[in-house]
Short mmCIF file of C-alpha atoms in Angstrom, two decimals:
data_model
loop_
_atom_site.label_atom_id
_atom_site.label_comp_id
_atom_site.label_asym_id
_atom_site.label_seq_id
_atom_site.Cartn_x
_atom_site.Cartn_y
_atom_site.Cartn_z
CA MET A 1 14.95 -4.35 12.28
CA TYR A 2 15.11 -7.72 10.43
CA PHE A 3 17.64 -6.61 7.80
CA LEU A 4 20.48 -6.53 10.30
CA LYS A 5 23.54 -8.55 9.40
CA LYS A 6 24.79 -11.12 11.93
CA HIS A 7 27.66 -8.98 13.16
CA ALA A 8 25.16 -6.36 13.80
CA TRP A 9 22.80 -8.47 15.84
CA LEU A 10 25.75 -9.46 17.98
CA LEU A 11 26.44 -5.90 18.69
CA LEU A 12 22.75 -5.25 19.36
CA LEU A 13 22.55 -8.04 21.74
CA SER A 14 25.57 -6.80 23.68
CA GLY A 15 23.72 -3.61 23.94
CA LEU A 16 20.32 -5.20 25.06
CA GLY A 17 21.79 -7.59 27.52
CA ALA A 18 22.32 -11.25 25.98
CA GLY A 19 20.79 -12.62 29.11
CA CYS A 20 17.44 -12.78 27.39
CA GLN A 21 15.11 -15.64 27.66
CA THR A 22 16.37 -18.82 25.64
CA ALA A 23 13.40 -20.96 26.59
CA MET A 24 9.77 -20.53 26.83
CA PRO A 25 8.95 -18.86 30.08
CA ASP A 26 6.90 -20.52 32.76
CA SER A 27 4.59 -17.68 33.23
CA SER A 28 0.89 -16.54 33.12
CA PHE A 29 -0.82 -13.52 31.66
CA GLY A 30 -1.38 -12.26 35.48
CA LYS A 31 2.37 -12.67 36.09
CA ASP A 32 3.47 -10.78 32.92
CA LEU A 33 0.89 -7.98 33.82
CA GLU A 34 2.24 -7.85 37.20
CA PHE A 35 5.74 -7.49 35.87
CA LEU A 36 4.72 -4.74 33.62
CA ARG A 37 3.05 -2.78 36.08
CA LYS A 38 6.33 -2.64 38.16
CA HIS A 39 7.90 -0.64 35.23
CA GLN A 40 4.92 1.31 33.40
CA SER A 41 1.56 2.15 33.65
CA VAL A 42 -0.64 -0.35 32.00
CA LEU A 43 -4.19 -0.07 30.43
CA LEU A 44 -6.11 -3.24 30.99
CA LEU A 45 -8.74 -3.71 28.49
CA GLN A 46 -11.32 -6.50 28.28
CA ALA A 47 -14.14 -7.67 26.00
CA GLU A 48 -17.40 -6.44 27.39
CA ASP A 49 -19.04 -9.93 27.39
CA ASN A 50 -16.03 -12.03 28.33
CA PRO A 51 -13.96 -11.00 31.35
CA ASP A 52 -11.24 -13.63 30.56
CA ALA A 53 -10.50 -11.78 27.30
CA GLN A 54 -7.96 -9.37 28.40
CA VAL A 55 -5.35 -7.06 26.37
CA ALA A 56 -2.47 -5.23 28.23
CA VAL A 57 -1.49 -1.85 26.65
CA VAL A 58 1.35 0.49 27.40
CA GLY A 59 0.81 4.07 26.22
CA ALA A 60 4.44 4.91 27.04
CA TRP A 61 5.63 2.63 24.36
CA GLN A 62 3.57 4.09 21.49
CA GLY A 63 0.16 2.59 22.77
CA ARG A 64 1.73 -0.98 22.38
CA VAL A 65 -0.37 -3.99 22.99
CA MET A 66 2.16 -5.96 24.99
CA THR A 67 0.19 -9.07 25.61
CA SER A 68 -3.20 -10.62 25.71
CA THR A 69 -5.01 -13.63 27.15
CA ALA A 70 -8.15 -15.66 26.27
CA THR A 71 -8.29 -17.46 29.58
CA GLY A 72 -7.95 -14.87 32.28
CA ALA A 73 -5.00 -13.95 34.60
CA ALA A 74 -4.16 -17.55 35.42
CA GLY A 75 -3.93 -18.49 31.67
CA SER A 76 -1.41 -17.90 29.07
CA GLY A 77 -0.18 -14.46 27.87
CA TYR A 78 0.43 -14.73 24.14
CA GLY A 79 2.79 -11.75 23.61
CA TRP A 80 6.61 -11.98 23.79
CA ILE A 81 8.04 -9.60 26.52
CA ASN A 82 11.77 -8.83 26.71
CA GLN A 83 11.76 -8.85 30.64
CA SER A 84 15.66 -8.61 30.58
CA LEU A 85 15.77 -5.23 28.70
CA ILE A 86 12.58 -3.77 30.55
CA SER A 87 14.19 -4.64 34.02
CA LYS A 88 17.29 -2.59 33.09
CA GLY A 89 15.13 0.77 33.12
CA THR A 90 17.83 2.42 30.85
CA TYR A 91 17.67 3.23 27.05
CA GLN A 92 19.83 1.08 24.67
CA PRO A 93 21.45 2.39 21.55
CA HIS A 94 20.01 1.63 18.01
CA ILE A 95 16.66 0.31 19.45
CA ASN A 96 14.87 -0.67 22.59
CA ALA A 97 13.16 -4.06 21.78
CA TYR A 98 10.52 -4.32 24.64
CA GLY A 99 8.42 -6.70 22.71
CA GLY A 100 4.76 -6.79 22.31
CA GLU A 101 1.81 -8.28 20.30
CA ASP A 102 1.15 -5.16 18.30
CA ARG A 103 3.57 -2.33 18.08
CA PHE A 104 3.41 0.72 15.61
CA TRP A 105 6.43 1.27 13.47
CA LEU A 106 6.81 3.57 10.19
CA SER A 107 8.25 2.23 7.02
CA PRO A 108 10.50 2.36 5.25
CA GLU A 109 13.47 1.03 7.26
CA GLY A 110 16.10 1.04 4.40
CA GLY A 111 16.49 2.56 1.19
CA GLN A 112 16.67 6.18 -0.01
CA TYR A 113 13.46 7.23 1.72
CA SER A 114 14.38 5.38 5.08
CA VAL A 115 13.60 7.22 8.42
CA PHE A 116 16.30 4.96 10.14
CA PHE A 117 19.18 6.36 8.27
CA GLU A 118 20.21 10.08 8.35
CA LYS A 119 21.02 11.67 5.00
CA GLY A 120 24.53 11.04 3.97
CA LYS A 121 25.02 7.94 6.08
CA ASP A 122 25.83 4.52 4.75
CA PHE A 123 23.43 1.61 5.35
CA THR A 124 25.36 0.05 7.91
CA PHE A 125 24.52 -1.03 11.39
CA ASP A 126 26.61 1.79 13.22
CA ASN A 127 24.41 4.34 11.30
CA TRP A 128 21.17 2.50 11.91
CA GLN A 129 18.95 4.20 14.45
CA THR A 130 15.24 3.52 15.32
CA PRO A 131 13.50 6.94 15.41
CA PRO A 132 12.73 7.80 18.92
CA LEU A 133 9.22 8.46 17.90
CA ILE A 134 8.51 4.85 17.49
CA ASP A 135 11.02 3.57 20.06
CA THR A 136 11.09 5.76 23.36
CA VAL A 137 8.81 8.51 22.92
CA ALA A 138 5.45 8.19 24.76
CA PHE A 139 2.20 8.66 23.07
CA GLU A 140 -0.56 10.77 24.68
CA THR A 141 -3.58 8.71 25.95
CA VAL A 142 -6.40 10.91 24.67
CA ALA A 143 -9.39 8.39 25.43
CA GLN A 144 -10.11 5.26 27.51
CA ASN A 145 -12.95 2.97 28.36
CA ALA A 146 -13.12 -0.61 29.42
CA GLN A 147 -12.79 -1.86 25.88
CA SER A 148 -10.53 0.74 24.08
CA ALA A 149 -7.92 3.22 24.49
CA SER A 150 -6.72 5.88 22.07
CA PHE A 151 -3.40 7.64 21.59
CA ARG A 152 -1.91 10.41 19.68
CA LYS A 153 1.35 11.96 18.90
CA ARG A 154 2.62 15.07 16.65
CA ALA A 155 6.30 14.68 15.43
CA MET A 156 8.60 15.86 12.71
CA LEU A 157 10.82 13.41 10.77
CA GLU A 158 13.36 13.56 7.99
CA ASN A 159 14.33 10.75 5.58
CA HIS A 160 17.57 9.61 4.19
CA SER A 161 16.87 12.05 1.14
CA GLY A 162 16.49 15.01 3.35
CA THR A 163 12.60 15.15 3.07
CA SER A 164 10.90 16.58 6.23
CA PHE A 165 7.71 15.22 7.47
CA ASP A 166 5.20 17.04 9.77
CA ILE A 167 3.08 14.17 10.93
CA GLU A 168 0.44 13.17 13.55
CA ILE A 169 -0.14 9.47 14.46
CA LEU A 170 -3.37 8.49 15.84
CA ARG A 171 -3.88 4.89 17.14
CA LYS A 172 -6.76 3.26 18.75
CA ILE A 173 -6.69 -0.23 20.51
CA ARG A 174 -10.16 -1.94 20.70
CA VAL A 175 -11.06 -5.33 22.19
CA PHE A 176 -13.74 -7.32 20.35
CA SER A 177 -16.94 -8.96 21.70
CA ARG A 178 -17.97 -12.44 20.75
CA LYS A 179 -20.25 -10.92 17.91
CA GLU A 180 -17.52 -8.86 16.58
CA ASN A 181 -15.11 -11.68 16.52
CA GLU A 182 -17.59 -13.81 14.67
CA LYS A 183 -18.20 -10.92 12.16
CA TRP A 184 -14.23 -10.65 11.26
CA LEU A 185 -13.76 -14.24 11.36
CA GLY A 186 -16.85 -15.11 9.33
CA THR A 187 -17.90 -17.94 11.43
CA THR A 188 -19.52 -18.64 14.74
CA LEU A 189 -17.49 -19.53 17.82
CA PRO A 190 -18.60 -22.65 19.40
CA GLU A 191 -19.27 -22.30 23.17
CA GLY A 192 -16.17 -24.49 23.97
CA ILE A 193 -13.77 -22.05 22.35
CA ARG A 194 -11.63 -19.66 24.63
CA TRP A 195 -11.09 -16.35 22.54
CA VAL A 196 -9.64 -12.75 22.70
CA GLY A 197 -9.63 -10.56 19.75
CA TYR A 198 -8.45 -6.97 19.22
CA GLU A 199 -7.94 -4.34 16.52
CA SER A 200 -5.36 -1.58 16.23
CA GLU A 201 -6.48 1.21 14.03
CA ASN A 202 -3.61 3.36 13.02
CA THR A 203 -3.68 6.78 11.09
CA LEU A 204 -1.03 8.92 9.76
CA VAL A 205 -2.00 12.68 9.20
CA ASN A 206 0.20 14.88 7.04
CA HIS A 207 0.42 18.46 8.55
CA GLY A 208 3.31 19.52 6.33
CA ALA A 209 4.10 19.89 2.55
CA ASP A 210 2.44 17.72 0.05
CA TRP A 211 4.26 14.45 -0.06
CA GLN A 212 5.75 13.45 -3.38
CA LYS A 213 6.65 9.88 -4.56
CA ASP A 214 10.13 11.02 -5.74
CA THR A 215 11.12 12.40 -2.46
CA GLY A 216 9.70 9.71 -0.28
CA LEU A 217 6.42 8.63 1.40
CA LEU A 218 5.79 7.15 4.80
CA GLY A 219 3.70 3.93 5.74
CA VAL A 220 2.34 2.12 8.89
CA TRP A 221 4.04 -0.99 9.87
CA ILE A 222 2.51 -3.21 12.54
CA LEU A 223 4.72 -5.93 14.06
CA GLY A 224 3.36 -8.45 16.56
CA MET A 225 5.99 -10.52 18.67
CA PHE A 226 4.84 -13.84 20.00
CA THR A 227 6.12 -16.65 22.22
CA PRO A 228 7.19 -19.59 19.93
CA ALA A 229 6.98 -23.29 20.82
CA PRO A 230 8.53 -26.53 19.12
CA ALA A 231 4.98 -27.56 17.65
CA THR A 232 4.09 -23.92 16.37
CA THR A 233 3.71 -23.25 12.66
CA ILE A 234 3.10 -19.92 10.86
CA VAL A 235 0.62 -20.11 8.02
CA ALA A 236 0.63 -17.49 5.08
CA PRO A 237 -2.23 -18.10 2.72
CA TYR A 238 -1.95 -16.65 -0.72
CA HIS A 239 -4.02 -16.12 -3.88
CA ASN A 240 -3.39 -15.56 -7.55
CA GLU A 241 0.36 -16.25 -8.15
CA LEU A 242 2.62 -16.77 -5.19
CA GLN A 243 5.19 -13.90 -4.98
CA LEU A 244 7.28 -14.82 -2.13
CA THR A 245 10.66 -13.48 -0.68
CA ASP A 246 12.44 -16.18 1.30
CA ASN A 247 16.09 -14.95 1.40
CA TYR A 248 16.19 -12.06 3.72
CA PHE A 249 19.03 -13.88 5.73
CA GLY A 250 19.88 -16.28 2.97
CA LYS A 251 17.72 -18.82 1.72
CA VAL A 252 15.17 -20.43 4.22
CA PRO A 253 15.98 -24.28 4.24
CA ASP A 254 13.31 -26.53 2.88
CA GLU A 255 12.94 -28.31 6.21
CA ARG A 256 11.73 -24.87 7.66
CA LEU A 257 9.57 -23.58 4.89
CA ARG A 258 6.92 -25.35 2.78
CA LYS A 259 4.88 -24.09 -0.09
CA GLY A 260 1.53 -25.53 -0.17
CA SER A 261 -1.11 -25.13 -2.94
CA GLY A 262 -2.66 -22.31 -1.20
CA ALA A 263 -0.50 -21.44 1.86
CA VAL A 264 3.08 -21.15 2.92
CA PHE A 265 4.27 -22.55 6.07
CA LEU A 266 7.13 -21.35 8.28
CA ARG A 267 8.48 -23.02 11.52
CA ALA A 268 7.87 -20.81 14.51
CA ASP A 269 9.92 -22.64 17.12
CA GLY A 270 12.44 -19.83 17.87
CA LYS A 271 15.31 -21.79 16.98
CA TYR A 272 16.36 -20.66 13.44
CA ARG A 273 16.37 -17.16 12.17
CA SER A 274 14.46 -16.80 9.06
CA LYS A 275 12.20 -14.41 7.44
CA ILE A 276 9.50 -14.35 4.42
CA GLY A 277 7.40 -11.83 2.85
CA LEU A 278 4.21 -11.88 0.56
CA THR A 279 3.54 -9.07 -1.98
CA PRO A 280 0.18 -7.30 -1.78
CA GLY A 281 -1.00 -9.31 -4.86
CA SER A 282 -0.29 -12.55 -3.10
CA THR A 283 -1.45 -12.07 0.37
CA THR A 284 -5.02 -12.80 1.30
CA GLY A 285 -5.03 -10.21 4.12
CA ALA A 286 -4.88 -12.93 6.63
CA ALA A 287 -2.19 -15.11 8.25
CA GLY A 288 -1.75 -16.89 11.48
CA SER A 289 0.03 -19.69 13.44
CA TYR A 290 -1.06 -22.93 15.12
CA ASP A 291 0.55 -24.35 18.30
CA ALA A 292 -0.41 -28.16 17.93
CA ALA A 293 0.79 -29.06 21.59
CA ARG A 294 -1.32 -26.30 23.34
CA GLN A 295 -4.05 -26.25 20.78
CA VAL A 296 -3.69 -22.33 20.32
CA LEU A 297 -4.77 -20.84 17.00
CA THR A 298 -3.49 -17.24 16.39
CA LEU A 299 -4.80 -15.26 13.45
CA VAL A 300 -4.04 -11.77 12.19
CA GLN A 301 -6.02 -9.88 9.53
CA PHE A 302 -4.92 -6.68 7.85
CA ASP A 303 -5.96 -4.12 5.18
CA VAL A 304 -4.43 -4.82 1.71
CA ASP A 305 -4.52 -3.00 -1.58
CA ALA A 306 -3.46 -5.33 -4.16
CA ALA A 307 -2.76 -2.62 -6.55
CA GLY A 308 -1.10 -0.26 -4.06
CA ASP A 309 2.32 0.96 -3.50
CA TYR A 310 4.29 -0.69 -0.69
CA LEU A 311 7.61 0.52 0.63
CA LYS A 312 10.79 -1.68 0.50
CA SER A 313 12.95 -1.72 3.63
CA THR A 314 16.11 -3.60 2.73
CA TRP A 315 19.46 -1.85 3.52
CA GLU A 316 20.11 -0.60 0.19
CA HIS A 317 19.28 1.80 -2.70
CA HIS A 318 16.02 0.75 -4.41
CA ALA A 319 15.42 0.76 -8.10
CA GLU A 320 11.82 0.20 -7.29
CA PRO A 321 11.31 1.49 -3.77
CA TYR A 322 7.44 0.88 -4.02
CA ARG A 323 7.33 -2.76 -4.57
CA GLY A 324 7.64 -3.92 -1.07
CA ASP A 325 5.89 -6.49 0.82
CA ALA A 326 2.43 -6.35 2.54
CA PHE A 327 2.83 -9.21 4.97
CA ASN A 328 6.07 -10.62 6.84
CA ALA A 329 6.74 -13.23 9.12
CA TYR A 330 9.76 -13.97 11.03
CA ASN A 331 11.16 -16.70 13.34
CA ASP A 332 13.89 -15.93 15.74
CA GLY A 333 17.02 -18.09 16.16
CA PRO A 334 20.48 -18.17 17.90
CA LEU A 335 23.48 -16.38 16.20
CA ALA A 336 26.72 -17.92 15.65
CA ASP A 337 28.05 -17.54 19.17
CA GLY A 338 24.74 -18.87 20.57
CA SER A 339 23.41 -15.58 21.85
CA GLN A 340 19.92 -14.77 21.06
CA MET A 341 17.39 -11.83 21.69
CA GLY A 342 14.45 -13.89 22.03
CA PRO A 343 13.27 -16.36 21.22
CA PHE A 344 10.08 -15.16 19.50
CA TYR A 345 8.29 -15.18 16.28
CA GLU A 346 6.45 -12.24 14.46
CA LEU A 347 3.41 -11.76 12.22
CA GLU A 348 3.72 -8.24 10.38
CA SER A 349 1.66 -6.11 8.21
CA SER A 350 2.42 -3.02 6.36
CA SER A 351 -0.04 -0.35 4.72
CA SER A 352 0.10 0.82 1.35
CA VAL A 353 1.19 4.41 0.74
CA LYS A 354 0.19 7.39 -1.22
CA PRO A 355 1.35 10.97 -1.80
CA LEU A 356 -0.70 12.83 0.98
CA LYS A 357 -1.69 16.46 0.52
CA LYS A 358 -1.47 18.66 3.32
CA GLY A 359 -4.19 17.62 5.79
CA GLY A 360 -4.43 14.18 4.18
CA SER A 361 -4.39 10.97 6.01
CA LEU A 362 -4.00 7.19 5.60
CA THR A 363 -5.28 4.36 7.85
CA HIS A 364 -4.15 0.84 8.33
CA HIS A 365 -6.16 -1.81 10.48
CA HIS A 366 -4.35 -4.83 11.83
CA ARG A 367 -6.42 -7.53 13.91
CA THR A 368 -5.25 -10.10 16.33
CA PHE A 369 -7.11 -13.25 17.53
CA HIS A 370 -6.14 -15.94 19.78
CA LEU A 371 -8.27 -19.02 20.15
CA GLU A 372 -8.08 -22.07 22.39
CA GLY A 373 -10.31 -25.06 22.10
CA SER A 374 -10.65 -28.73 20.79
CA LYS A 375 -9.05 -29.50 17.40
CA GLU A 376 -12.23 -30.09 15.75
CA GLU A 377 -13.49 -26.56 16.76
CA LEU A 378 -10.29 -24.85 15.79
CA ASP A 379 -10.12 -26.86 12.49
CA ALA A 380 -13.29 -25.28 11.34
CA ILE A 381 -12.25 -21.75 12.05
CA SER A 382 -8.75 -22.47 10.44
CA ARG A 383 -10.51 -23.68 7.34
CA LYS A 384 -12.69 -20.62 7.28
CA VAL A 385 -9.95 -17.92 7.78
CA LEU A 386 -6.81 -19.40 6.52
CA GLY A 387 -8.05 -21.89 3.93
CA VAL A 388 -6.30 -24.66 5.38
CA SER A 389 -6.97 -27.39 7.93
CA LEU A 390 -5.17 -28.04 11.27
CA ALA A 391 -4.02 -31.50 9.63
CA GLU A 392 -2.39 -29.73 6.88
CA ILE A 393 -0.51 -27.40 9.13
CA GLU A 394 0.48 -30.20 11.36
CA LYS A 395 1.91 -32.24 8.39
CA ALA A 396 3.76 -29.34 6.90
CA PHE A 397 6.90 -30.27 8.91
#
C-alpha cells in the first residue's frame, strides 16, 4: 500500500476516517487487549517460561499479530492499532488498515503480475483494491495452545495478466521461550532484560496449474506496524555492496536517512512519509529499531535467498519484475493537508518466489523481538544482531 500517490492517500484517509491518532497514545498492552476484545475474538499467547511475554493474535484478520508486550498487561504494547477504523465496525473501500505487528500479505502489489489490480485496469488509485483474502476474510484457526496458534485459508486469485491461482495459505504464530530467543539472537539474555519474541511461519501451497514465471508468481509479504517516537531510529544492516532504493515517495532527505559503513538509518518518528528497500543481495536478513528515550530495542529476522527472485510491487509495468526488495522500512507522516493515517512505522520482509508445481509450496519465516533494559545490556545485543552499537544509532541523527 506504500506506492500510493499523495492524492490517493487523501482519498484513502477520507474513507478510513481522518480522525486517526496523531500522537503516541497513552495506553498499555492490557488496555489495547481490552479494546481489541470489544471488537474481535483475540488469542492471547505467552512464553512458557515468562508470563509477561505476551502476544495478541486475531484470527479474523488473517491470523494477524496485533500487538505484544515484554512487560505484562501494565506494560507497553508495541504494535500500532488503528482504533479509529476498528471502532467504526464497517468495511472501507480499497483497504481496511487495522494495523498489527505481523500481518500476512501477498506480493506483488503492482506490475503486470499484481493481485491488487484487475486485468485491463490502469495502475491508478481508483482501480487499486486489496484482495479480500488478505484484508477482510477470516482465516480458520486449526490449532492452538498457550504458546502458538495455526491458521489456514483456501482461495482463488487472478492476477493483472489474467493468470488464475488456486492456493492455500498456512500460517503459524509461535511465542519463543528464553532459550529460543537466545538461539535466534545468538547471545545470552541478561536477567535484567525484559523480552518477548515470536515467529510467523507462512506457507503458500499451489493446488492449481503449475506456475510459470512469464505469467506471474506469488510471494509472501509480511508487514509489521509499530508505534513511533521522536527518539526512534530504524536500522537496516547490509553486507556486500549496498543496493538501496530510497525514492519511493521522492528522495528521502539526508537529515532523515543516513548510510553508515554497515547499516542504513532511517528516522521512525511518524513525522515524515518515507520508505527504503534493500535487495536480497544487500540485506543481512535482520533489521530493527531503537527507541533511545524508552530504551526499547526491536529486532526482526527473516528468510533471505541472496540469489533468489523477488517480486517488484511499484505501480507500473516492470521490465524486470523479479528484481524486487527483500526488506523494506517505512516511516509514516502527514500529507499536504495535515491528515495522517498513523503515525506508525513499518519493518517488512518479502519471500523469494519460484514456479511452483501443483502441490508445491514455499515458506517464509519472519521473527520479531522486543527487548527492554539497560543501555549496556541492549548495546551488546544490538552489536550482535545488527552489527552496530546503540551509540552509533543515537548519533545517526
